PDB file of C-alpha atoms in Angstrom:
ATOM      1  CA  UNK A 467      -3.648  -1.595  35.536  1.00 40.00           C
ATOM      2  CA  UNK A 468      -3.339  -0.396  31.970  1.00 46.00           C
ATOM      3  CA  UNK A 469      -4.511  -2.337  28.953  1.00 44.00           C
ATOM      4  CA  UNK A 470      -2.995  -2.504  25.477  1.00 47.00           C
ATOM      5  CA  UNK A 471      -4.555  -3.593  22.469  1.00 46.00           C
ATOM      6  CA  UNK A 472      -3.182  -4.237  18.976  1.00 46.00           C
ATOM      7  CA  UNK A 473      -4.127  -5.117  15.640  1.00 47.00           C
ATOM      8  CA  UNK A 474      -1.394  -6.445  13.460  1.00 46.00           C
ATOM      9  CA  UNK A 475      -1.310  -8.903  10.572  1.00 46.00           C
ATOM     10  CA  UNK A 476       0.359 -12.247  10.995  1.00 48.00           C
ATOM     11  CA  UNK A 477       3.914 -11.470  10.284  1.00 57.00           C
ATOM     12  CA  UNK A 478       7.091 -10.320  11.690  1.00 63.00           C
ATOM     13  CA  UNK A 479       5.708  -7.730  13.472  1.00 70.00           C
ATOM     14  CA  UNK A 480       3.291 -10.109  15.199  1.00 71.00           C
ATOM     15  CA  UNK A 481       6.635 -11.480  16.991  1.00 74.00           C
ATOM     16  CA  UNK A 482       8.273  -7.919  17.623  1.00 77.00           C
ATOM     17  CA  UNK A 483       4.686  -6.913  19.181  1.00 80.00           C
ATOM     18  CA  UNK A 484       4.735  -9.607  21.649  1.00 80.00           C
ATOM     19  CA  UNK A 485       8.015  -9.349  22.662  1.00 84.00           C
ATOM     20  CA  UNK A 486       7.074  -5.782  23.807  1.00 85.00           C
ATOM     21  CA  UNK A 487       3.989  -7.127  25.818  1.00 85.00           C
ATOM     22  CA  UNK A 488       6.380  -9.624  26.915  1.00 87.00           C
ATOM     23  CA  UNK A 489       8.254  -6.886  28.984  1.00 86.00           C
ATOM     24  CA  UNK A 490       4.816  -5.239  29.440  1.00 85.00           C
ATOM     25  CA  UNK A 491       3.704  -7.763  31.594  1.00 86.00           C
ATOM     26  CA  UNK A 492       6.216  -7.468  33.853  1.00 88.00           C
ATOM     27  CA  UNK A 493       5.753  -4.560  35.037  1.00 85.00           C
ATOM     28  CA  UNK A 494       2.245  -5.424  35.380  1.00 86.00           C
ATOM     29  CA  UNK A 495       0.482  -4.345  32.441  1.00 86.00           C
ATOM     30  CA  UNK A 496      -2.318  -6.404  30.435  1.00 86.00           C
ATOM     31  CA  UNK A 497      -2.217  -6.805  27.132  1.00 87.00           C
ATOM     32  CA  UNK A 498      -4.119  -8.322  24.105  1.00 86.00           C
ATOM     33  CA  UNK A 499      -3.264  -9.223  20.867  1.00 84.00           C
ATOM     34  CA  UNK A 500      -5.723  -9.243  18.181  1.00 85.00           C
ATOM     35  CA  UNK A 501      -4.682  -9.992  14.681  1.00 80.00           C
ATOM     36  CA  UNK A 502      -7.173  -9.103  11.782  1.00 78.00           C
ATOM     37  CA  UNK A 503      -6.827 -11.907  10.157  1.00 75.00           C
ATOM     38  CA  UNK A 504      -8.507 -13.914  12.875  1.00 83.00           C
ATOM     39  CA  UNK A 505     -11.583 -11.857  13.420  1.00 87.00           C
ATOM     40  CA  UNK A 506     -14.687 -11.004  10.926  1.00 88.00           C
ATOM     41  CA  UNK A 507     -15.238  -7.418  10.243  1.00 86.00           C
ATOM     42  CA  UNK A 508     -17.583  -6.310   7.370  1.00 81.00           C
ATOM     43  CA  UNK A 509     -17.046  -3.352   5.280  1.00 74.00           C
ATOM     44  CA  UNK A 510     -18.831   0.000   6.468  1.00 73.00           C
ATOM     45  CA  UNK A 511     -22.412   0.778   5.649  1.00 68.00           C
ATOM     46  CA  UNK A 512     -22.068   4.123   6.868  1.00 62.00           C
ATOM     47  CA  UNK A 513     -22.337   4.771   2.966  1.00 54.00           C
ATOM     48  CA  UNK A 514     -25.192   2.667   1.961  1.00 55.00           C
ATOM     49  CA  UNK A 515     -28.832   2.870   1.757  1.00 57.00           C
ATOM     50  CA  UNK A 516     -31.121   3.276   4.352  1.00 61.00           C
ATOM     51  CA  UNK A 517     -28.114   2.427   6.490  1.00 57.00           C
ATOM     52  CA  UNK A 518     -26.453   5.710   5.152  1.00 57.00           C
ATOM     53  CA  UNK A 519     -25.119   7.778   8.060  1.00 63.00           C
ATOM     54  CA  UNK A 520     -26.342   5.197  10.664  1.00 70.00           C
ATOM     55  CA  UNK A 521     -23.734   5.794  12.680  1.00 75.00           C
ATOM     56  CA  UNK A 522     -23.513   9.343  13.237  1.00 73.00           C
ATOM     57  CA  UNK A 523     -23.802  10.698  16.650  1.00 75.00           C
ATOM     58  CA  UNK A 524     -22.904   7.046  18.756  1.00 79.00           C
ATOM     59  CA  UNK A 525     -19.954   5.914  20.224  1.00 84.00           C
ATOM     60  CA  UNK A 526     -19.697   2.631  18.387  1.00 84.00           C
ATOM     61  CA  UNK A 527     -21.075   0.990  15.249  1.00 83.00           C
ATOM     62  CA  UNK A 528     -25.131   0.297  15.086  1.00 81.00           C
ATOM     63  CA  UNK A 529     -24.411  -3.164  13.706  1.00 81.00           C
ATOM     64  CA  UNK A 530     -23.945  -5.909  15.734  1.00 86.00           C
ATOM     65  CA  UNK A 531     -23.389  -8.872  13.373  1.00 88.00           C
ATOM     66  CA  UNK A 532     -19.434  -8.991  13.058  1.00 90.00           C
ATOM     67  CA  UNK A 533     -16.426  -8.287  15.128  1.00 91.00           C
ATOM     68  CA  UNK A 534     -15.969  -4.842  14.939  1.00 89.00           C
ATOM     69  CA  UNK A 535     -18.148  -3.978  17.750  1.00 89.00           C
ATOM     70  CA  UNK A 536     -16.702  -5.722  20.714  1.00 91.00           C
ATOM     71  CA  UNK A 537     -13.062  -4.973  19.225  1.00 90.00           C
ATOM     72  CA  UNK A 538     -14.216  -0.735  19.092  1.00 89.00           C
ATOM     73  CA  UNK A 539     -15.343  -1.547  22.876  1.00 90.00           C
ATOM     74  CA  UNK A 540     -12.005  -2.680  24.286  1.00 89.00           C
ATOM     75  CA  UNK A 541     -10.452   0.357  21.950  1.00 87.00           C
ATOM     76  CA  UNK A 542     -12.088   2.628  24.420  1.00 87.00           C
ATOM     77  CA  UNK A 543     -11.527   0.854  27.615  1.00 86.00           C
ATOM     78  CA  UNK A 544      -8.081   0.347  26.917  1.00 86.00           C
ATOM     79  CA  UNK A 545      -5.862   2.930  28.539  1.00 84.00           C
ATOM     80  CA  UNK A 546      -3.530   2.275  25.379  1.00 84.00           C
ATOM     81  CA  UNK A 547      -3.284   1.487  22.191  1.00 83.00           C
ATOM     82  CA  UNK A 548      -0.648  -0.269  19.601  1.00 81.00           C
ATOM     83  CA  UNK A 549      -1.335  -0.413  15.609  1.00 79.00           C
ATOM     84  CA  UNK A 550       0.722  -2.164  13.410  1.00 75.00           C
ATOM     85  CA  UNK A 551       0.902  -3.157   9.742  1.00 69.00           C
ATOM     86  CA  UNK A 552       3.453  -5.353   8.132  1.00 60.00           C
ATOM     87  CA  UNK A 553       6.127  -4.028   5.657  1.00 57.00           C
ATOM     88  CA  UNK A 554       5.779  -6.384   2.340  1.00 54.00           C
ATOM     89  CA  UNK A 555       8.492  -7.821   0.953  1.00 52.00           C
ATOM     90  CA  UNK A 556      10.259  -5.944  -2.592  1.00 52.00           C
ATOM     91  CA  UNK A 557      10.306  -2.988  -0.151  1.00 60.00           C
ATOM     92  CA  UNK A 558      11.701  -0.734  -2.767  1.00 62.00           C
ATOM     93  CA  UNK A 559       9.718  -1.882  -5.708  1.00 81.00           C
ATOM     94  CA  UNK A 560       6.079  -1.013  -4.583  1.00 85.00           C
ATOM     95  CA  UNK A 561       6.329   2.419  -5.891  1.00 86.00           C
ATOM     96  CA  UNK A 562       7.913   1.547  -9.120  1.00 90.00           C
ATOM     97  CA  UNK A 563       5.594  -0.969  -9.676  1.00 92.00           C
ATOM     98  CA  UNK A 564       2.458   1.125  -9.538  1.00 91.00           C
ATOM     99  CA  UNK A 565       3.851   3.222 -11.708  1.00 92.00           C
ATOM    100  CA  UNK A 566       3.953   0.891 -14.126  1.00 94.00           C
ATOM    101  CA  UNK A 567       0.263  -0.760 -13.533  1.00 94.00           C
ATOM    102  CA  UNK A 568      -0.866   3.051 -14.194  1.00 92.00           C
ATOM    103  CA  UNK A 569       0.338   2.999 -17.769  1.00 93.00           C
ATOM    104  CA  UNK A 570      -0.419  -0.510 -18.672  1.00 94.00           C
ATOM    105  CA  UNK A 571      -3.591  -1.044 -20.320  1.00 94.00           C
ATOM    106  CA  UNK A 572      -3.856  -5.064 -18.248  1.00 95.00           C
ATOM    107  CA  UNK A 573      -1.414  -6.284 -15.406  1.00 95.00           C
ATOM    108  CA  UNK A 574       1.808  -8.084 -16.701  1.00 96.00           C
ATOM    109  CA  UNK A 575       1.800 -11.573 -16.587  1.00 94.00           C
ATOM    110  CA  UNK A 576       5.738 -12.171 -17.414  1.00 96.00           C
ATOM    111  CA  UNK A 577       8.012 -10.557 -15.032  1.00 96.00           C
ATOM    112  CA  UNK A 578      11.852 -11.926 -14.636  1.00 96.00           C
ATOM    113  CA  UNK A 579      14.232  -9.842 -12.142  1.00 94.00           C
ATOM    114  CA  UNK A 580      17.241  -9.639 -10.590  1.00 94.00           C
ATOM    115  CA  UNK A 581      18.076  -8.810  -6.973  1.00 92.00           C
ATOM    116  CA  UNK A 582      21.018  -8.058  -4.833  1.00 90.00           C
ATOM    117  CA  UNK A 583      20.021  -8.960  -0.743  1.00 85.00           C
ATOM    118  CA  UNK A 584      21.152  -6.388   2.126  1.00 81.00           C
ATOM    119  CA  UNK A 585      22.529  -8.153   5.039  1.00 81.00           C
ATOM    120  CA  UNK A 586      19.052  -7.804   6.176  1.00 71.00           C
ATOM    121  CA  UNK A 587      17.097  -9.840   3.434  1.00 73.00           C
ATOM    122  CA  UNK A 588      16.103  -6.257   2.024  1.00 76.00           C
ATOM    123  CA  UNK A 589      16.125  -6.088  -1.792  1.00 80.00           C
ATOM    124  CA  UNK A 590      18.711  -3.135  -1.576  1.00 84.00           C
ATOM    125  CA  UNK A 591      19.005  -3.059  -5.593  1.00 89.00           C
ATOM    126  CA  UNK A 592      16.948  -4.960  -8.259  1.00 91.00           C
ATOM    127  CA  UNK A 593      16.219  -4.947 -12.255  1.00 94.00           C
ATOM    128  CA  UNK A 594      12.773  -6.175 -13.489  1.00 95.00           C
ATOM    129  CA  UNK A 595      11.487  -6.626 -16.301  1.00 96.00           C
ATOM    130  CA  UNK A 596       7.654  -6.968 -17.301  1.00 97.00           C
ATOM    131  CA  UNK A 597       5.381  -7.856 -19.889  1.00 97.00           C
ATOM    132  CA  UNK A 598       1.555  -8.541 -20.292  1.00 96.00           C
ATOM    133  CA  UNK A 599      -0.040  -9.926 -22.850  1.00 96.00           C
ATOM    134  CA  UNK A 600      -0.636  -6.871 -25.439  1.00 95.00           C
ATOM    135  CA  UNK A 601       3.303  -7.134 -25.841  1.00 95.00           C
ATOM    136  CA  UNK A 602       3.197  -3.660 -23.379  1.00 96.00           C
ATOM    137  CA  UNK A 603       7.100  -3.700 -21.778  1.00 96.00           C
ATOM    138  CA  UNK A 604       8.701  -2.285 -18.901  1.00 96.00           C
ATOM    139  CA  UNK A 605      11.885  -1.889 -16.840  1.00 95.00           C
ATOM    140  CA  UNK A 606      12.193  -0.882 -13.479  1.00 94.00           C
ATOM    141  CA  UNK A 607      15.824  -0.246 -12.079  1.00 91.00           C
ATOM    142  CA  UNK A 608      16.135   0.927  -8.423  1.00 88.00           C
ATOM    143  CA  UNK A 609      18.355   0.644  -5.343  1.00 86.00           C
ATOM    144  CA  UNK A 610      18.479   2.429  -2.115  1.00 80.00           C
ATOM    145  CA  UNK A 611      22.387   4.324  -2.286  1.00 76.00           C
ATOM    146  CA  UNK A 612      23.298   4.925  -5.120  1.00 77.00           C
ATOM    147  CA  UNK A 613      22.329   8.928  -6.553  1.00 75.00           C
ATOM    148  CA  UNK A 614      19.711   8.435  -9.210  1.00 75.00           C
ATOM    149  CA  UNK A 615      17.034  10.476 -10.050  1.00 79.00           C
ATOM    150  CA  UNK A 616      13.588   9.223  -8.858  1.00 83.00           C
ATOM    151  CA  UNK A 617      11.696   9.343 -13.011  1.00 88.00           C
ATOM    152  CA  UNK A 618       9.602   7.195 -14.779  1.00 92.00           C
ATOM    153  CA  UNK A 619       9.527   7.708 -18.192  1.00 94.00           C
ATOM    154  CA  UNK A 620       6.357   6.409 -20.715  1.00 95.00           C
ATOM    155  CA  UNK A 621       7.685   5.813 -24.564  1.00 94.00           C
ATOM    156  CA  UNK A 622       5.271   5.895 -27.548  1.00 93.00           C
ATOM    157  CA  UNK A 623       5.424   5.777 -30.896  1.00 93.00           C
ATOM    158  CA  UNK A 624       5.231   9.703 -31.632  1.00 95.00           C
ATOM    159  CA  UNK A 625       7.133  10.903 -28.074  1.00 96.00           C
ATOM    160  CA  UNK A 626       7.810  10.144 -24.415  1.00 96.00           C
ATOM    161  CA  UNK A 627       6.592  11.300 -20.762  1.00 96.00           C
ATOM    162  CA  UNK A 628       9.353  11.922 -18.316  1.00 95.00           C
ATOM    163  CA  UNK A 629       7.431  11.969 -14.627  1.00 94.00           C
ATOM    164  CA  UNK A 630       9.633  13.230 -11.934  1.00 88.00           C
ATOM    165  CA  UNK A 631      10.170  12.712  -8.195  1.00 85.00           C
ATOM    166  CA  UNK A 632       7.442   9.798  -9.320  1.00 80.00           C
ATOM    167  CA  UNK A 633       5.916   8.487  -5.816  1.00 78.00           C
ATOM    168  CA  UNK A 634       4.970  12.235  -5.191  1.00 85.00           C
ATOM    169  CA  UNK A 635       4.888  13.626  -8.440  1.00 89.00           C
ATOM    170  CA  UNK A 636       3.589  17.264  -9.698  1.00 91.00           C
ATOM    171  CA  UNK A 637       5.434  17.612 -12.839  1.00 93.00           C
ATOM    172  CA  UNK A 638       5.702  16.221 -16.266  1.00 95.00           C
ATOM    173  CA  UNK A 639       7.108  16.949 -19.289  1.00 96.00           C
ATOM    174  CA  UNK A 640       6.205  15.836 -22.815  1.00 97.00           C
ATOM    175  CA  UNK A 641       8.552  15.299 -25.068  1.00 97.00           C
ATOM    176  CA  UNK A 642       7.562  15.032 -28.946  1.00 97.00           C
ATOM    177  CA  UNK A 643       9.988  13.548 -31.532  1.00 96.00           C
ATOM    178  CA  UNK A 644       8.566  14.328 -34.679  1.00 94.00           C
ATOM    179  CA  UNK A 645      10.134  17.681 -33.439  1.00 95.00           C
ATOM    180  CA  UNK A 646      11.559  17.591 -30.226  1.00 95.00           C
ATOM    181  CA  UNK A 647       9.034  20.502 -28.954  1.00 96.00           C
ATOM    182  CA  UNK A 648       7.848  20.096 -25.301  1.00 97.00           C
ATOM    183  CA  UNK A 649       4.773  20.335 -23.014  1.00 97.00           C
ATOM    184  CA  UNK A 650       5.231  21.027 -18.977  1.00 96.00           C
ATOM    185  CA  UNK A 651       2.088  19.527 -16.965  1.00 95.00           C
ATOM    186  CA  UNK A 652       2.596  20.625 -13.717  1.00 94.00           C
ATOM    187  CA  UNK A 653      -0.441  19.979 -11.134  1.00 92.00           C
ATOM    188  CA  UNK A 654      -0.620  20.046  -7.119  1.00 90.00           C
ATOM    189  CA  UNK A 655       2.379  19.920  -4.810  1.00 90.00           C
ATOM    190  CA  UNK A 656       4.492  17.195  -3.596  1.00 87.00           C
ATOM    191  CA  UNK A 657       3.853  18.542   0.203  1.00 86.00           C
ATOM    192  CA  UNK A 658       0.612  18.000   0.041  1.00 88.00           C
ATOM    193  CA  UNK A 659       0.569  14.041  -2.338  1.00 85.00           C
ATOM    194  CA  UNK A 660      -0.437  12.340   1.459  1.00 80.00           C
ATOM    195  CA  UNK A 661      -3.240  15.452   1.854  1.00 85.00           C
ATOM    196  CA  UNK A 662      -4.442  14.016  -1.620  1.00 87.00           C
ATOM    197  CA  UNK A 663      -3.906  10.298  -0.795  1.00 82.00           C
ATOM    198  CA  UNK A 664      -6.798  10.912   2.045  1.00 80.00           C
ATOM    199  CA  UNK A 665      -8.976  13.061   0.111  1.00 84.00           C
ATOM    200  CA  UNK A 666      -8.924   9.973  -2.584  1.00 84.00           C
ATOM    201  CA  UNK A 667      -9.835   7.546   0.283  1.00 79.00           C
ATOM    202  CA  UNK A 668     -12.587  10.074   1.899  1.00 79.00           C
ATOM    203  CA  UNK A 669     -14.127  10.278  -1.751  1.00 82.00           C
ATOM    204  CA  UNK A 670     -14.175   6.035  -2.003  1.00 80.00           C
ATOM    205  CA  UNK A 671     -15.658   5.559   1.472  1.00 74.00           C
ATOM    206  CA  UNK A 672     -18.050   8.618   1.596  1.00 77.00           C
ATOM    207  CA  UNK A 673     -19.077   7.483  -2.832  1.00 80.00           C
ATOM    208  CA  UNK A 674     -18.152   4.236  -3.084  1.00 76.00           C
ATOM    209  CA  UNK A 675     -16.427   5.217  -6.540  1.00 80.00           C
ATOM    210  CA  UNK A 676     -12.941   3.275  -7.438  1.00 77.00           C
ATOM    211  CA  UNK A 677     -11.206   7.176  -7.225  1.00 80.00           C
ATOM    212  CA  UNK A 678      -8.319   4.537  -5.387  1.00 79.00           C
ATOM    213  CA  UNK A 679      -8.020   2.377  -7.877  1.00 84.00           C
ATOM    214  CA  UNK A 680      -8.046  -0.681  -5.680  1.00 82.00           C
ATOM    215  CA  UNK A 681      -7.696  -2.772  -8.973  1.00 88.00           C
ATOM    216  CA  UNK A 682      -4.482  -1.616  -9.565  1.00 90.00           C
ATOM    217  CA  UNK A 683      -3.442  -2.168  -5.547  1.00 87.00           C
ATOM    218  CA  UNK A 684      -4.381  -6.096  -5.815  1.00 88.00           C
ATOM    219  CA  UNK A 685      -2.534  -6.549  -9.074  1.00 93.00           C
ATOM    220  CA  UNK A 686       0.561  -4.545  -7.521  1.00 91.00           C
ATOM    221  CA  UNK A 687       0.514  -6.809  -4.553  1.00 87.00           C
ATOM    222  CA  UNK A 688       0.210  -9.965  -6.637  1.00 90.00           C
ATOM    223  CA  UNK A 689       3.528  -8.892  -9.525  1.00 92.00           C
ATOM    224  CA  UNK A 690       4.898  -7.765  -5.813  1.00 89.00           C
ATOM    225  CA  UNK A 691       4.275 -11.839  -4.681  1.00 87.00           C
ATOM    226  CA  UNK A 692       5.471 -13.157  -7.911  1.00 91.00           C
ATOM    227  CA  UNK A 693       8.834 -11.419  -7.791  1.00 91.00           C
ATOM    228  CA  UNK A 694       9.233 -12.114  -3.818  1.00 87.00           C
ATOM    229  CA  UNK A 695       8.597 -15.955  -4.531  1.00 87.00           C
ATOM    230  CA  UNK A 696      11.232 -16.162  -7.404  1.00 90.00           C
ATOM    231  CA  UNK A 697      13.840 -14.127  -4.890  1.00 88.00           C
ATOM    232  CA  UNK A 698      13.260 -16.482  -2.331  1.00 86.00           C
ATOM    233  CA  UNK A 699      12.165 -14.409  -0.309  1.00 79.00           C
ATOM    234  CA  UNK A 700       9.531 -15.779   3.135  1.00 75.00           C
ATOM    235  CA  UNK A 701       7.708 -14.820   5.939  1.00 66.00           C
ATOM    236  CA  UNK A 702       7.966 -15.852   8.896  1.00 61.00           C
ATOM    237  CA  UNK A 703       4.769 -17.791   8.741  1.00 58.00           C
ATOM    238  CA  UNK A 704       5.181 -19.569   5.464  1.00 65.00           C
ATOM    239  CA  UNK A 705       8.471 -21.167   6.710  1.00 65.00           C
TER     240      UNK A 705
END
């Protein structure tokens, strides 16, 4: 008898999951679903004090005192194994948006927008506009179809910064008024931006420095919640 295991958020994909096990189980096949929010798992200590490296060389974490160790245990008894994560809603504004919280000097705290709704409830094409409170602006304008180039673009008083291909960007260009003469910066390659996204993560877990900028993640996710609440837009649990 095979056993599956998941963890998954509480959303949409909570229902899609167990309407697989659904048709798991009948052909005979256990499952369990466990859903992070519902269990208590502390953040590693692989990294910390005399707990540093604890873990090296077992099959399973030393510590005892939260979840994680009987969850790990069915993760190697099961004969598979089902991960999922929940898409957040303004689906095509998450990159955009960090953008912008990299070149603010404080999160905006006015944001108005404008949406137009696929079939599907995805924002397909949207216009925001944001503001925090040093009077710092910007305007986001995206959509899925139609052609337009993927640049952000950073105005000050003396010239601009025109980033391209933005979510996996490795080339800028400088533009400065006073005489329209221009700087390339060109750093790394856009093959390898999920090769750096890990190294980043390695270097937060393994130093415990902010190299992630988790800061910038929470206040992403909360302009993200702002604009999903003024669009309407629900999951399935808060209905």
């Amino acid at each position: 008898m095979l056993f599956f295991f998941c963890l998954i958020n509480k959303s949409l994909l909570a229902i899609i999951i167990r309407t697989i096990f659904e048709e798991l189980e009948k052909e005979v096949i256990s499952t369990e679903l466990i859903q992070l929010p519902d269990v208590h798992i502390k953040p590693c200590r692989i990294t910390q004090g005399k707990d540093r490296l604890a873990c090296i060389g077992k099959d399973n974490c030393v510590f005892k005192d939260d979840d994680f160790y009987e969850i790990f245990e069915k993760i190697k008894e099961a004969d598979g194994l089902i991960l999922g994560s929940p898409v957040y809603g303004v689906d095509i504004g998450v990159y955009a948006l960090s953008f912008v919280r990299w070149f603010m000097s404080e999160k905006p705290d006015q944001i108005l927008s404008q949406v137009r709704l696929a079939p599907s409830k995805v924002d397909e094409q949207a216009g925001i506009l944001l503001m925090n409170s040093k009077q710092e602006m910007a305007t986001i304008a995206l959509t899925l179809h139609a052609k337009q180039p993927k640049r952000g673009m950073i105005a000050y008083d003396k010239g601009y910064i025109e980033i391209y291909e933005y979510p996996r960007a490795c080339k800028a260009v400088i533009t400065y008024t006073e005489d329209n003469h221009q700087e390339m910066i060109e750093c790394g390659d856009t093959k390898d931006a999920l090769y750096y996204e890990i190294t980043d993560m390695e270097q937060t877990i393994l130093t415990n420095e902010n190299v992630m900028h988790l800061d910038f993640t929470y206040d992403v996710m909360d302009m993200m919640s702002q604009i999903r609440e003024s669009w309407g837009l629900k999951y399935p649990e808060e209905m």
